[in-house]
Tab-separated table of C-alpha atoms in Angstrom:
chain	number	residue	atom	x	y	z
A	48	MET	CA	0.000	0.000	0.000
A	49	GLY	CA	1.286	3.438	-0.930
A	50	GLN	CA	1.287	6.367	1.441
A	51	LEU	CA	-1.682	8.600	0.659
A	52	ILE	CA	-1.272	11.370	3.244
A	53	GLU	CA	1.479	12.194	5.749
A	54	ILE	CA	0.745	14.287	8.847
A	55	ARG	CA	3.846	15.505	10.650
A	56	ASN	CA	4.343	17.608	13.777
A	57	LEU	CA	0.717	18.730	13.806
A	58	LYS	CA	-0.219	21.289	16.446
A	59	LYS	CA	-3.787	22.469	16.759
A	60	MET	CA	-5.324	24.725	19.415
A	61	PHE	CA	-8.800	26.016	20.239
A	62	ASP	CA	-8.349	29.251	22.159
A	63	LYS	CA	-5.758	28.159	24.741
A	64	GLU	CA	-6.645	24.471	24.668
A	65	VAL	CA	-4.154	22.209	22.900
A	66	LEU	CA	-5.895	19.463	20.906
A	67	PHE	CA	-2.837	18.133	19.121
A	68	ASP	CA	0.846	18.703	19.821
A	69	ASN	CA	3.550	17.105	17.682
A	70	PHE	CA	0.991	14.645	16.310
A	71	ASN	CA	2.081	12.311	13.482
A	72	MET	CA	0.006	9.986	11.342
A	73	THR	CA	0.162	8.239	7.969
A	74	ILE	CA	-2.861	7.344	5.848
A	75	TYR	CA	-2.373	4.590	3.271
A	76	GLU	CA	-4.069	3.645	0.040
A	77	ASP	CA	-6.851	1.068	0.076
A	78	GLU	CA	-7.618	1.050	3.805
A	79	ILE	CA	-10.441	1.813	6.194
A	80	LEU	CA	-8.769	3.812	8.930
A	81	VAL	CA	-10.910	4.393	12.007
A	82	LEU	CA	-10.122	7.217	14.428
A	83	MET	CA	-11.310	6.572	17.977
A	84	GLY	CA	-11.194	8.474	21.242
A	85	PRO	CA	-13.361	10.172	23.855
A	86	SER	CA	-15.652	13.080	22.995
A	87	GLY	CA	-13.862	16.410	22.684
A	88	ILE	CA	-10.459	14.874	21.993
A	89	GLY	CA	-10.329	16.285	18.452
A	90	LYS	CA	-11.354	13.431	16.165
A	91	SER	CA	-13.678	15.541	14.003
A	92	THR	CA	-11.168	18.395	13.981
A	93	LEU	CA	-8.512	16.029	12.667
A	94	LEU	CA	-10.919	14.838	9.976
A	95	ASN	CA	-11.543	18.465	8.952
A	96	ILE	CA	-7.797	19.087	8.712
A	97	ILE	CA	-7.329	16.009	6.536
A	98	GLY	CA	-10.241	17.149	4.349
A	99	GLN	CA	-8.771	20.679	4.029
A	100	LEU	CA	-11.753	22.283	5.743
A	101	ASP	CA	-9.502	23.581	8.546
A	102	ASP	CA	-6.104	25.161	7.889
A	103	ASP	CA	-5.605	26.849	11.257
A	104	TYR	CA	-2.752	24.660	12.495
A	105	THR	CA	1.009	24.294	12.403
A	106	GLY	CA	2.909	21.319	11.050
A	107	THR	CA	2.521	19.676	7.651
A	108	VAL	CA	-0.163	17.633	5.912
A	109	THR	CA	1.316	16.240	2.698
A	110	TYR	CA	-0.779	14.628	-0.060
A	111	ASP	CA	0.865	12.281	-2.533
A	112	PRO	CA	1.093	14.397	-5.724
A	113	VAL	CA	0.777	11.441	-8.086
A	114	ILE	CA	-2.182	9.763	-6.388
A	115	PHE	CA	-4.050	13.047	-5.995
A	116	GLU	CA	-3.245	14.485	-9.413
A	117	GLY	CA	-6.377	16.115	-10.801
A	118	ILE	CA	-8.415	15.453	-7.651
A	119	VAL	CA	-10.656	18.298	-6.558
A	120	VAL	CA	-10.629	19.196	-2.856
A	121	PRO	CA	-12.173	19.517	-0.290
A	122	PHE	CA	-12.665	15.780	-0.205
A	123	PRO	CA	-16.134	14.250	0.097
A	124	PHE	CA	-17.599	13.886	3.591
A	125	VAL	CA	-20.417	11.747	4.919
A	126	PHE	CA	-21.788	13.074	8.217
A	127	GLN	CA	-24.159	11.673	10.837
A	128	GLU	CA	-26.918	14.037	9.748
A	129	PHE	CA	-28.297	14.403	6.227
A	130	ASP	CA	-28.195	18.208	5.929
A	131	SER	CA	-26.170	18.123	2.717
A	132	ILE	CA	-28.976	16.377	0.822
A	133	LEU	CA	-31.197	18.952	-0.833
A	134	PRO	CA	-34.875	18.118	-0.225
A	135	TRP	CA	-36.054	19.593	-3.544
A	136	LYS	CA	-33.726	17.440	-5.646
A	137	THR	CA	-34.013	13.763	-6.522
A	138	VAL	CA	-31.505	11.066	-5.604
A	139	GLU	CA	-29.673	11.326	-8.907
A	140	GLU	CA	-29.737	15.137	-8.857
A	141	ASN	CA	-28.243	15.159	-5.355
A	142	ILE	CA	-25.497	12.753	-6.377
A	143	CYS	CA	-24.665	14.811	-9.469
A	144	LEU	CA	-24.219	18.073	-7.526
A	145	VAL	CA	-20.492	17.516	-7.071
A	146	ARG	CA	-19.542	17.428	-10.770
A	147	ASP	CA	-20.511	19.470	-13.818
A	148	GLU	CA	-20.171	16.789	-16.477
A	149	ILE	CA	-21.323	13.270	-15.694
A	150	THR	CA	-22.191	10.700	-18.344
A	151	GLY	CA	-25.317	8.611	-18.043
A	152	GLU	CA	-23.144	5.503	-17.890
A	153	GLU	CA	-21.172	6.889	-14.921
A	154	LEU	CA	-24.328	7.825	-13.066
A	155	ASP	CA	-25.961	4.450	-13.713
A	156	ARG	CA	-22.859	2.644	-12.412
A	157	VAL	CA	-22.691	4.678	-9.192
A	158	LEU	CA	-26.425	4.291	-8.556
A	159	ARG	CA	-26.040	0.521	-8.916
A	160	MET	CA	-23.016	0.496	-6.615
A	161	VAL	CA	-24.920	2.237	-3.826
A	162	SER	CA	-28.085	0.209	-4.535
A	163	LEU	CA	-30.171	3.249	-5.429
A	164	ASP	CA	-30.764	2.624	-9.132
A	165	GLU	CA	-34.437	1.816	-8.503
A	166	HIS	CA	-34.842	4.952	-6.372
A	167	ARG	CA	-33.079	7.472	-8.593
A	168	ASN	CA	-36.149	9.672	-9.070
A	169	LYS	CA	-37.234	9.761	-5.447
A	170	TYR	CA	-36.883	12.799	-3.200
A	171	PRO	CA	-35.220	12.745	0.249
A	172	SER	CA	-38.602	12.751	1.992
A	173	GLU	CA	-39.244	9.354	0.385
A	174	LEU	CA	-35.953	7.817	1.581
A	175	SER	CA	-34.949	5.981	4.741
A	176	GLY	CA	-31.983	7.183	6.781
A	177	GLY	CA	-29.791	4.440	5.331
A	178	MET	CA	-30.725	5.408	1.789
A	179	LYS	CA	-29.867	9.036	2.504
A	180	GLN	CA	-26.427	7.972	3.714
A	181	ARG	CA	-25.955	5.989	0.501
A	182	VAL	CA	-26.719	9.179	-1.457
A	183	GLY	CA	-23.770	10.786	0.378
A	184	ILE	CA	-21.549	7.824	-0.434
A	185	GLY	CA	-22.691	7.967	-4.063
A	186	ARG	CA	-21.549	11.588	-4.246
A	187	ALA	CA	-18.098	10.535	-3.087
A	188	LEU	CA	-17.892	7.900	-5.790
A	189	ILE	CA	-19.156	10.140	-8.596
A	190	CYS	CA	-16.522	12.794	-7.863
A	191	LYS	CA	-13.805	10.147	-8.321
A	192	SER	CA	-12.035	10.960	-5.103
A	193	LYS	CA	-9.328	8.677	-3.748
A	194	LEU	CA	-10.445	9.525	-0.226
A	195	LEU	CA	-13.773	9.427	1.622
A	196	LEU	CA	-14.127	11.014	5.071
A	197	MET	CA	-16.882	9.829	7.390
A	198	ASP	CA	-17.769	11.485	10.707
A	199	GLU	CA	-19.967	9.232	12.879
A	200	PRO	CA	-21.875	8.416	9.671
A	201	PHE	CA	-24.265	5.849	11.141
A	202	GLY	CA	-24.840	7.390	14.572
A	203	SER	CA	-28.450	8.399	13.929
A	204	LEU	CA	-29.533	5.028	12.496
A	205	ASP	CA	-31.050	2.052	14.282
A	206	ARG	CA	-28.882	-0.985	15.018
A	207	GLU	CA	-30.079	-3.097	12.103
A	208	MET	CA	-29.569	-0.324	9.546
A	209	ARG	CA	-26.172	0.512	11.029
A	210	ARG	CA	-24.971	-3.058	10.552
A	211	LYS	CA	-26.267	-3.194	6.997
A	212	LEU	CA	-24.491	0.033	6.073
A	213	GLN	CA	-21.305	-0.989	7.868
A	214	ASP	CA	-21.154	-4.166	5.775
A	215	PHE	CA	-22.147	-2.224	2.658
A	216	VAL	CA	-19.293	0.271	3.084
A	217	VAL	CA	-16.745	-2.495	3.733
A	218	GLU	CA	-17.760	-4.324	0.558
A	219	LEU	CA	-17.824	-1.083	-1.438
A	220	GLN	CA	-14.323	-0.227	-0.249
A	221	LYS	CA	-13.063	-3.639	-1.354
A	222	GLU	CA	-14.671	-3.149	-4.761
A	223	THR	CA	-13.442	0.397	-5.406
A	224	GLY	CA	-10.165	0.573	-3.466
A	225	ILE	CA	-11.113	4.009	-2.115
A	226	THR	CA	-9.424	4.971	1.158
A	227	ILE	CA	-11.852	5.698	3.970
A	228	VAL	CA	-11.033	7.618	7.130
A	229	MET	CA	-13.850	7.344	9.630
A	230	VAL	CA	-14.513	8.772	13.091
A	231	THR	CA	-16.532	6.667	15.502
A	232	HIS	CA	-16.843	6.139	19.253
A	233	ASP	CA	-18.429	2.713	18.741
A	234	HIS	CA	-15.899	-0.062	19.429
A	235	ASP	CA	-18.029	-2.732	17.752
A	236	GLU	CA	-18.342	-0.586	14.627
A	237	ALA	CA	-14.585	-0.018	14.551
A	238	GLN	CA	-13.835	-3.728	14.878
A	239	ARG	CA	-16.420	-4.606	12.235
A	240	MET	CA	-15.170	-2.142	9.617
A	241	ALA	CA	-11.578	-1.074	10.180
A	242	THR	CA	-8.467	-2.416	8.560
A	243	ARG	CA	-6.596	-0.179	11.030
A	244	ILE	CA	-7.586	1.732	14.176
A	245	ILE	CA	-5.831	4.763	15.637
A	246	LYS	CA	-6.773	5.897	19.128
A	247	ILE	CA	-6.473	9.681	19.426
């Protein structure tokens, strides 16, 4: 596995509180890396730094220039809530928001991969929570990113749906080779999904 991202000597503060000091981490290709730790420790902040949504830090975050050539950032996120799904747009319209030019063949393939091909013309109000999360994952796939960031993505779902989506994401990762960095506080979820776990 190649090195996707290198974090070196990271220091991050909120007001006078130090979240990270001389923090180092490597993210590799083709892995599901799970970040774990107690609430308030900085897991989501670290995810935002990796995703280039937060640049208020010292240290270096280096992205492999060959692997990420032509990749548009910020990288795709899937959050616990579904606020990024526009209620007045259909499933396929929501998925297509992240790119200007998408062929019908590309869209059909992604919809099949996230098992939404039969629901492409439905609106968010007609979808279950798990289906809405798959719309977010479909967006990540359609934008051809090498990296998907997930912040407690299944926290608002019931146990059965959580397990289905956990297995779905693991199989999808194996099929696509996309690297996933995920924040969770759920030890069972981490053990079920991760190829590697880092405790913050």
